[in-house]
PDB file of C-alpha atoms in Angstrom:
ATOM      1  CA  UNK A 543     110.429 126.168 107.763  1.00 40.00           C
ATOM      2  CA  UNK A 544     108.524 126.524 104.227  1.00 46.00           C
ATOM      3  CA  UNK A 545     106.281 123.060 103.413  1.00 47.00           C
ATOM      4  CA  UNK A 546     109.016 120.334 102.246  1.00 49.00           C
ATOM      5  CA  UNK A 547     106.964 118.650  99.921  1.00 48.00           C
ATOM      6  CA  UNK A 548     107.929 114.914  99.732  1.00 49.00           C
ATOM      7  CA  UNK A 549     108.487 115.025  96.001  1.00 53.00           C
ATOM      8  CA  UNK A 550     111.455 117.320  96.480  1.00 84.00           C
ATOM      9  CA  UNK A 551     113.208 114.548  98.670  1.00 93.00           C
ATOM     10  CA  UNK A 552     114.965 112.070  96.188  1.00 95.00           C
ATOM     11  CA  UNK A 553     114.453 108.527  97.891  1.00 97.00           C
ATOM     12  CA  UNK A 554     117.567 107.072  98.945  1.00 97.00           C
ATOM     13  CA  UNK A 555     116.103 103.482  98.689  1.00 97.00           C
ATOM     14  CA  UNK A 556     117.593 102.970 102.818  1.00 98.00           C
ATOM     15  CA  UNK A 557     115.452 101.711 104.940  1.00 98.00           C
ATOM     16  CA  UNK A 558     115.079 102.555 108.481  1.00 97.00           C
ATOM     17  CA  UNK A 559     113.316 100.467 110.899  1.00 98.00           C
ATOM     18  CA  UNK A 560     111.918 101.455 114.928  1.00 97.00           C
ATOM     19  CA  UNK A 561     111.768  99.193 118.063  1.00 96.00           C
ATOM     20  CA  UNK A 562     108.321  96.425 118.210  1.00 96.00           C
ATOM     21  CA  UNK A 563     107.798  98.295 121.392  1.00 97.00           C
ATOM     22  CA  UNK A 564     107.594 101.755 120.104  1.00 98.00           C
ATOM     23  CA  UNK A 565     104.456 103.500 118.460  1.00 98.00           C
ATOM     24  CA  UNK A 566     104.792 106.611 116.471  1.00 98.00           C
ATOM     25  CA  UNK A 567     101.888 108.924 117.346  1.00 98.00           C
ATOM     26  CA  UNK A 568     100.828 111.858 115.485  1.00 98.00           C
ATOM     27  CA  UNK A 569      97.615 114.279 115.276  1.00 98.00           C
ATOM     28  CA  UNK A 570      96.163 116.379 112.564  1.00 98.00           C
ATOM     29  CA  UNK A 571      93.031 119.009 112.192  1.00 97.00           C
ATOM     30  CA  UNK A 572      90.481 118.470 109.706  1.00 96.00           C
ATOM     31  CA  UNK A 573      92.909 119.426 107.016  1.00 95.00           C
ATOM     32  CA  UNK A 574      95.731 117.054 107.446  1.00 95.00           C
ATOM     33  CA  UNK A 575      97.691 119.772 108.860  1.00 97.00           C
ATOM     34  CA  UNK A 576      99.682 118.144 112.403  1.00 98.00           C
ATOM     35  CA  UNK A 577      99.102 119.575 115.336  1.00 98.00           C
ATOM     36  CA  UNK A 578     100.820 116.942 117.606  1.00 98.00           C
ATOM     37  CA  UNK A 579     103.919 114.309 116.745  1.00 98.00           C
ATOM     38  CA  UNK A 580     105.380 112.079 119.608  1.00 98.00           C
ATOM     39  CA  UNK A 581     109.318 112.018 120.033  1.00 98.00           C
ATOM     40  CA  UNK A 582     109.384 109.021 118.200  1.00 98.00           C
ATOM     41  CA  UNK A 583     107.917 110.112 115.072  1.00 98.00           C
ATOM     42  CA  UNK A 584     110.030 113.115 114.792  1.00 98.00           C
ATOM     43  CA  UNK A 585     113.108 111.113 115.621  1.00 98.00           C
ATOM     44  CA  UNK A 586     112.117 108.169 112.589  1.00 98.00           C
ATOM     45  CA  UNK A 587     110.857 111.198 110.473  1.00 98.00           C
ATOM     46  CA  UNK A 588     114.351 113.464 111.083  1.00 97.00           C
ATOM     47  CA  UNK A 589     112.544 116.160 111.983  1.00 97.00           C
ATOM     48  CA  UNK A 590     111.951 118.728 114.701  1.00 97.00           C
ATOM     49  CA  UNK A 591     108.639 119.585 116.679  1.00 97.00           C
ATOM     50  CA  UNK A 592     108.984 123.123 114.593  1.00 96.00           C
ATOM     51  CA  UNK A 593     109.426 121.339 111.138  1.00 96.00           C
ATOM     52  CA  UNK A 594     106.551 119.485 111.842  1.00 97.00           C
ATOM     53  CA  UNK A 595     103.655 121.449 113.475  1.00 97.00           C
ATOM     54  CA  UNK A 596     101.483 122.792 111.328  1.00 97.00           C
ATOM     55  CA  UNK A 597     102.946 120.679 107.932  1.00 97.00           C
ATOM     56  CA  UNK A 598     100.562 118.852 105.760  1.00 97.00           C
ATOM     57  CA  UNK A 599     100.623 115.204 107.547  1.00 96.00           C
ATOM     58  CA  UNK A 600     101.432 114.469 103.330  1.00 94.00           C
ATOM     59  CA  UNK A 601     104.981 115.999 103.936  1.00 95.00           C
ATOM     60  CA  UNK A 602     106.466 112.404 105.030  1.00 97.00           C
ATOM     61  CA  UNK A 603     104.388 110.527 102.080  1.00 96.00           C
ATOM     62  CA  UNK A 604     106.557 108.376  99.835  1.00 97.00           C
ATOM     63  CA  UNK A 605     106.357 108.927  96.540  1.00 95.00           C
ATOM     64  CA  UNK A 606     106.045 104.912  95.887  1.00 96.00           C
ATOM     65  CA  UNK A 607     102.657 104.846  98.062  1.00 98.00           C
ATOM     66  CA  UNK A 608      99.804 104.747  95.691  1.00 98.00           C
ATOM     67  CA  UNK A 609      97.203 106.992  95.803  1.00 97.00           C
ATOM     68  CA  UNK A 610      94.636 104.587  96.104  1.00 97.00           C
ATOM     69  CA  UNK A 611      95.643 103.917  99.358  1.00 97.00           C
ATOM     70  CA  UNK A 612      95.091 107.446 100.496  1.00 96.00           C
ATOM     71  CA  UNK A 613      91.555 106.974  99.054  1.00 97.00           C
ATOM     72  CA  UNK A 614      90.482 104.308 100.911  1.00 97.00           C
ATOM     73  CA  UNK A 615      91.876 106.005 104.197  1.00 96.00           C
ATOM     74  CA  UNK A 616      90.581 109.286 103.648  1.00 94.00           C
ATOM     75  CA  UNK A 617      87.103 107.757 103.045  1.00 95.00           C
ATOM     76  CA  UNK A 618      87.233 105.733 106.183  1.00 96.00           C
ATOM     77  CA  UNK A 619      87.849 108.805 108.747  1.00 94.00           C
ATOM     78  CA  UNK A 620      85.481 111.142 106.700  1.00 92.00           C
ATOM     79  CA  UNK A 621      82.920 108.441 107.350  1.00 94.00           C
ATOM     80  CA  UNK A 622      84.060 108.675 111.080  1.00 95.00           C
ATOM     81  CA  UNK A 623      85.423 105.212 110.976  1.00 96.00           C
ATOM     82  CA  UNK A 624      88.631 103.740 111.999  1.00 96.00           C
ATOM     83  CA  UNK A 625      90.872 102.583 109.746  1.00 97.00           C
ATOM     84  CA  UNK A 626      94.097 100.195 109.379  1.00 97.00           C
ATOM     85  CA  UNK A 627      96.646 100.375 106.458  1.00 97.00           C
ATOM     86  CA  UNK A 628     100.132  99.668 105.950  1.00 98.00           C
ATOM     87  CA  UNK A 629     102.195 102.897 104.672  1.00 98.00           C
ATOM     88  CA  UNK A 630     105.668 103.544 103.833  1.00 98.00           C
ATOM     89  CA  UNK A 631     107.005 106.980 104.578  1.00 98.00           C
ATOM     90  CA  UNK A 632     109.722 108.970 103.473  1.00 97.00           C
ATOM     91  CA  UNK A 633     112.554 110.649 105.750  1.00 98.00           C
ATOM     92  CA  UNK A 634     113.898 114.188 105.886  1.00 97.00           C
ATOM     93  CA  UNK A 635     117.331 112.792 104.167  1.00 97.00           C
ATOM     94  CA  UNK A 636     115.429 110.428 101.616  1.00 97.00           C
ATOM     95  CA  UNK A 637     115.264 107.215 103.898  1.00 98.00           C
ATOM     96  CA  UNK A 638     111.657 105.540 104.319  1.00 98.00           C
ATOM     97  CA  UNK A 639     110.140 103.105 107.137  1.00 98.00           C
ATOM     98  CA  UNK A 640     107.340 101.663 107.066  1.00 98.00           C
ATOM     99  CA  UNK A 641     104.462 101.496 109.388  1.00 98.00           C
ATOM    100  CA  UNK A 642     101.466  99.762 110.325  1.00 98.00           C
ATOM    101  CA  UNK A 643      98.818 102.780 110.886  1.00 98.00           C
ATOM    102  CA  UNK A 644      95.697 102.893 112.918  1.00 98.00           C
ATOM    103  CA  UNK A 645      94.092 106.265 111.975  1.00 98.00           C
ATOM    104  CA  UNK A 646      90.704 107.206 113.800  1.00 97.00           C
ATOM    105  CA  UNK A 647      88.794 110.666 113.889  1.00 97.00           C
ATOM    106  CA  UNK A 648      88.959 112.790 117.141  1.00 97.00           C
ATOM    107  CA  UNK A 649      85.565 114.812 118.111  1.00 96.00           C
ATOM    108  CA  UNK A 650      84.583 117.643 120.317  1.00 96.00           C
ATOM    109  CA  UNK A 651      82.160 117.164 122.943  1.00 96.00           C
ATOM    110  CA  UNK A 652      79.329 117.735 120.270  1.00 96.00           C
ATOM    111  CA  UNK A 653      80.370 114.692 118.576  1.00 94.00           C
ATOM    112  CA  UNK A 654      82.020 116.991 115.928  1.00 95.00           C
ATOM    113  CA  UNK A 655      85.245 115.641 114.030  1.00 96.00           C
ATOM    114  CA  UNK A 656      87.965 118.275 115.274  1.00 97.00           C
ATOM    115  CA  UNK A 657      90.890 116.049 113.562  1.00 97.00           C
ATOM    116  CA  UNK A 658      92.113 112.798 113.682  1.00 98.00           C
ATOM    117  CA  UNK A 659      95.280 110.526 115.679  1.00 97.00           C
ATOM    118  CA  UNK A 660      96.845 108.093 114.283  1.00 98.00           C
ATOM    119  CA  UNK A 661      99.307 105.482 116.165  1.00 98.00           C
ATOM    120  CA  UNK A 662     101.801 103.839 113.997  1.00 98.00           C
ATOM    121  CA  UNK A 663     103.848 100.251 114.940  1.00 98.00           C
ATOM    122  CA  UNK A 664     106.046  98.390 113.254  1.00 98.00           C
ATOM    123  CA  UNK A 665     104.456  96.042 110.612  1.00 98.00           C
ATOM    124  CA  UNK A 666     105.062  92.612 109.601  1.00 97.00           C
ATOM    125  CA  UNK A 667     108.220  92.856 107.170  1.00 98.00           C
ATOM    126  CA  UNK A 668     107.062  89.564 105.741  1.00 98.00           C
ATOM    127  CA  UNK A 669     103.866  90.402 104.395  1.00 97.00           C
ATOM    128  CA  UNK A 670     105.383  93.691 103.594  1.00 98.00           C
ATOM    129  CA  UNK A 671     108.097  91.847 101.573  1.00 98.00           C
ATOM    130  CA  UNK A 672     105.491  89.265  99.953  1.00 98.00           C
ATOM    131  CA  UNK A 673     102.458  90.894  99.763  1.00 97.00           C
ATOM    132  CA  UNK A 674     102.219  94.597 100.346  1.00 98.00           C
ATOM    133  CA  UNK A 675     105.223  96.108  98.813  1.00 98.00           C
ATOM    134  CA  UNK A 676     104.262  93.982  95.749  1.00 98.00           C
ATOM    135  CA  UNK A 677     101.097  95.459  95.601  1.00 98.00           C
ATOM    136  CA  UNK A 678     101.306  98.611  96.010  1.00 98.00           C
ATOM    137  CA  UNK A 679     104.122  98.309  93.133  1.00 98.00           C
ATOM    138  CA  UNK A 680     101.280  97.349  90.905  1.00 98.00           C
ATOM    139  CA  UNK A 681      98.892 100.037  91.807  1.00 98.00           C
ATOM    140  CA  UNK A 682     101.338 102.878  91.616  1.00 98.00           C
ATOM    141  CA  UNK A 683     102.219 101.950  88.226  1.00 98.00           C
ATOM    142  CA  UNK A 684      98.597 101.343  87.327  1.00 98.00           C
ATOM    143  CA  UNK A 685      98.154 105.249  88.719  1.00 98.00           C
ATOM    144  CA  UNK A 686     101.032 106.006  86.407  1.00 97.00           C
ATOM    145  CA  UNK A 687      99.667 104.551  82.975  1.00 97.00           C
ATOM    146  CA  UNK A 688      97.504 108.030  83.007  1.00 96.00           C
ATOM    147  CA  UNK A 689      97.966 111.264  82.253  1.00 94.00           C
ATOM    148  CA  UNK A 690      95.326 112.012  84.132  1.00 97.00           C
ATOM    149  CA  UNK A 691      95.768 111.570  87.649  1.00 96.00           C
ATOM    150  CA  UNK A 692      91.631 111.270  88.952  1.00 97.00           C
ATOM    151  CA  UNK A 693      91.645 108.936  86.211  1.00 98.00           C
ATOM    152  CA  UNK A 694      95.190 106.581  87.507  1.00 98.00           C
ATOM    153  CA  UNK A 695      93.616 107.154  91.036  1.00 98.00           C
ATOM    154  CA  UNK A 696      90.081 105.457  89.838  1.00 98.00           C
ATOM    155  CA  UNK A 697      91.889 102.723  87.926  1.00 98.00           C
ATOM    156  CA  UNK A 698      93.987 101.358  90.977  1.00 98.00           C
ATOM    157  CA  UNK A 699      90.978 101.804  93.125  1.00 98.00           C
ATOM    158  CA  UNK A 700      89.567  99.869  90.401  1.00 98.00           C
ATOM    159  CA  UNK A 701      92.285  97.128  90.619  1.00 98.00           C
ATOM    160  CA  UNK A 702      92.388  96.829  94.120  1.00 98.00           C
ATOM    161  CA  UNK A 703      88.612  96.309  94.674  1.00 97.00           C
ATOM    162  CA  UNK A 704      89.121  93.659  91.897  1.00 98.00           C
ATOM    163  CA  UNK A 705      91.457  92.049  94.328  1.00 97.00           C
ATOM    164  CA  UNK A 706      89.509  92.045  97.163  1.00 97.00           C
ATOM    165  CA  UNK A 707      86.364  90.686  95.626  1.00 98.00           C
ATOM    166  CA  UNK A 708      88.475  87.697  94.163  1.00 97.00           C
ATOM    167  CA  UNK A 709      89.630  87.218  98.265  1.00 96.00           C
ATOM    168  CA  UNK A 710      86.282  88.128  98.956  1.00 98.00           C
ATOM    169  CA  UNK A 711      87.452  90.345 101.896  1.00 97.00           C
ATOM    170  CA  UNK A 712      86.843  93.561 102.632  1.00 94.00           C
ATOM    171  CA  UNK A 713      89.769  96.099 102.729  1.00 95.00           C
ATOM    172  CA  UNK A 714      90.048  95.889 106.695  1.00 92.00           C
ATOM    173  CA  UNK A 715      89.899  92.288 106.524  1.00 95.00           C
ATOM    174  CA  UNK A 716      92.625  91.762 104.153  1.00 97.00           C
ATOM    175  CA  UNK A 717      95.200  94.503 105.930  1.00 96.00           C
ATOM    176  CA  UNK A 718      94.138  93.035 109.608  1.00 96.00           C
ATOM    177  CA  UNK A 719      94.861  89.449 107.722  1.00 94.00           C
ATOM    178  CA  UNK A 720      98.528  89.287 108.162  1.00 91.00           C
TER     179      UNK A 720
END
């Protein structure tokens, strides 16, 4: 299969939801690129072990997820720290679910980063319903206002820090909050 990107799947605004007891696993390399998915994942995601192997991780990214978001992430495991964020994903037929995600890097035995694993629950619809969907409303359209997308990114960055300096918690603490 040729890369899917997620922009090419029009959203079908259904929701799909997994068991409390299940946890969607996945593994990249360095790149993003996934080298490992659990049944679970695929089965949420609607695809196969083929479709998926070797895919940007990016190819089940909604297109309502803000960038900022991706930032914050990215910056955490390049630092070699864990890191905790809600994310909503998008299906093979348009569909999304949404996830609680614990991402952490993986190293070799020379303390190398070789990739990272992240473990996926289900999250807590109500602050998904009250809080985080909300937000992440307002920094995707924030992102939007500019024609220049380093510049939307650095703006909802901007507005989110603004948010958790008025909490005066830090991004972990507000996620790990509900």
């Amino acid at each position: 299969m040729g890369y899917l990107m997620a922009e090419t799947i029009t959203p079908t605004g259904r929701e799909r939801r997994f068991q409390d007891s299940e946890i969607l696993v996945s593994k990249t390399d360095t790149r993003g690129r996934i080298t490992y998915c659990n049944k679970q994942f695929r089965d949420i995601a609607g695809y196969s072990n083929k479709e998926l192997i070797s895919q940007p991780h990016s190819l089940v990214r909604h297109p309502e997820m803000p960038r900022t978001v991706f930032k914050i992430l990215w910056g955490a495991i390049e630092a070699k720290r864990e890191v905790f964020a809600y994310v909503k994903n998008l299906c093979s037929n348009g569909d999304h679910y949404w996830v609680f995600a614990h991402v952490t890097p993986t190293y070799n035995g020379q303390g190398e980063v070789i990739g990272y694993h992240s473990s996926r629950r289900s999250p807590n619809f109500t602050a998904i319903e009250t809080i985080i969907d909300p937000l992440y409303r307002q920094l995707c359209s924030t992102e939007n206002q500019h024609t220049n997308r380093k510049q939307g990114l650095e703006a909802g960055y901007a507005q989110l820090n603004d948010l958790l300096k008025e909490k005066a918690v830090t991004y972990d603490q507000f996620v790990l909050s509900f």
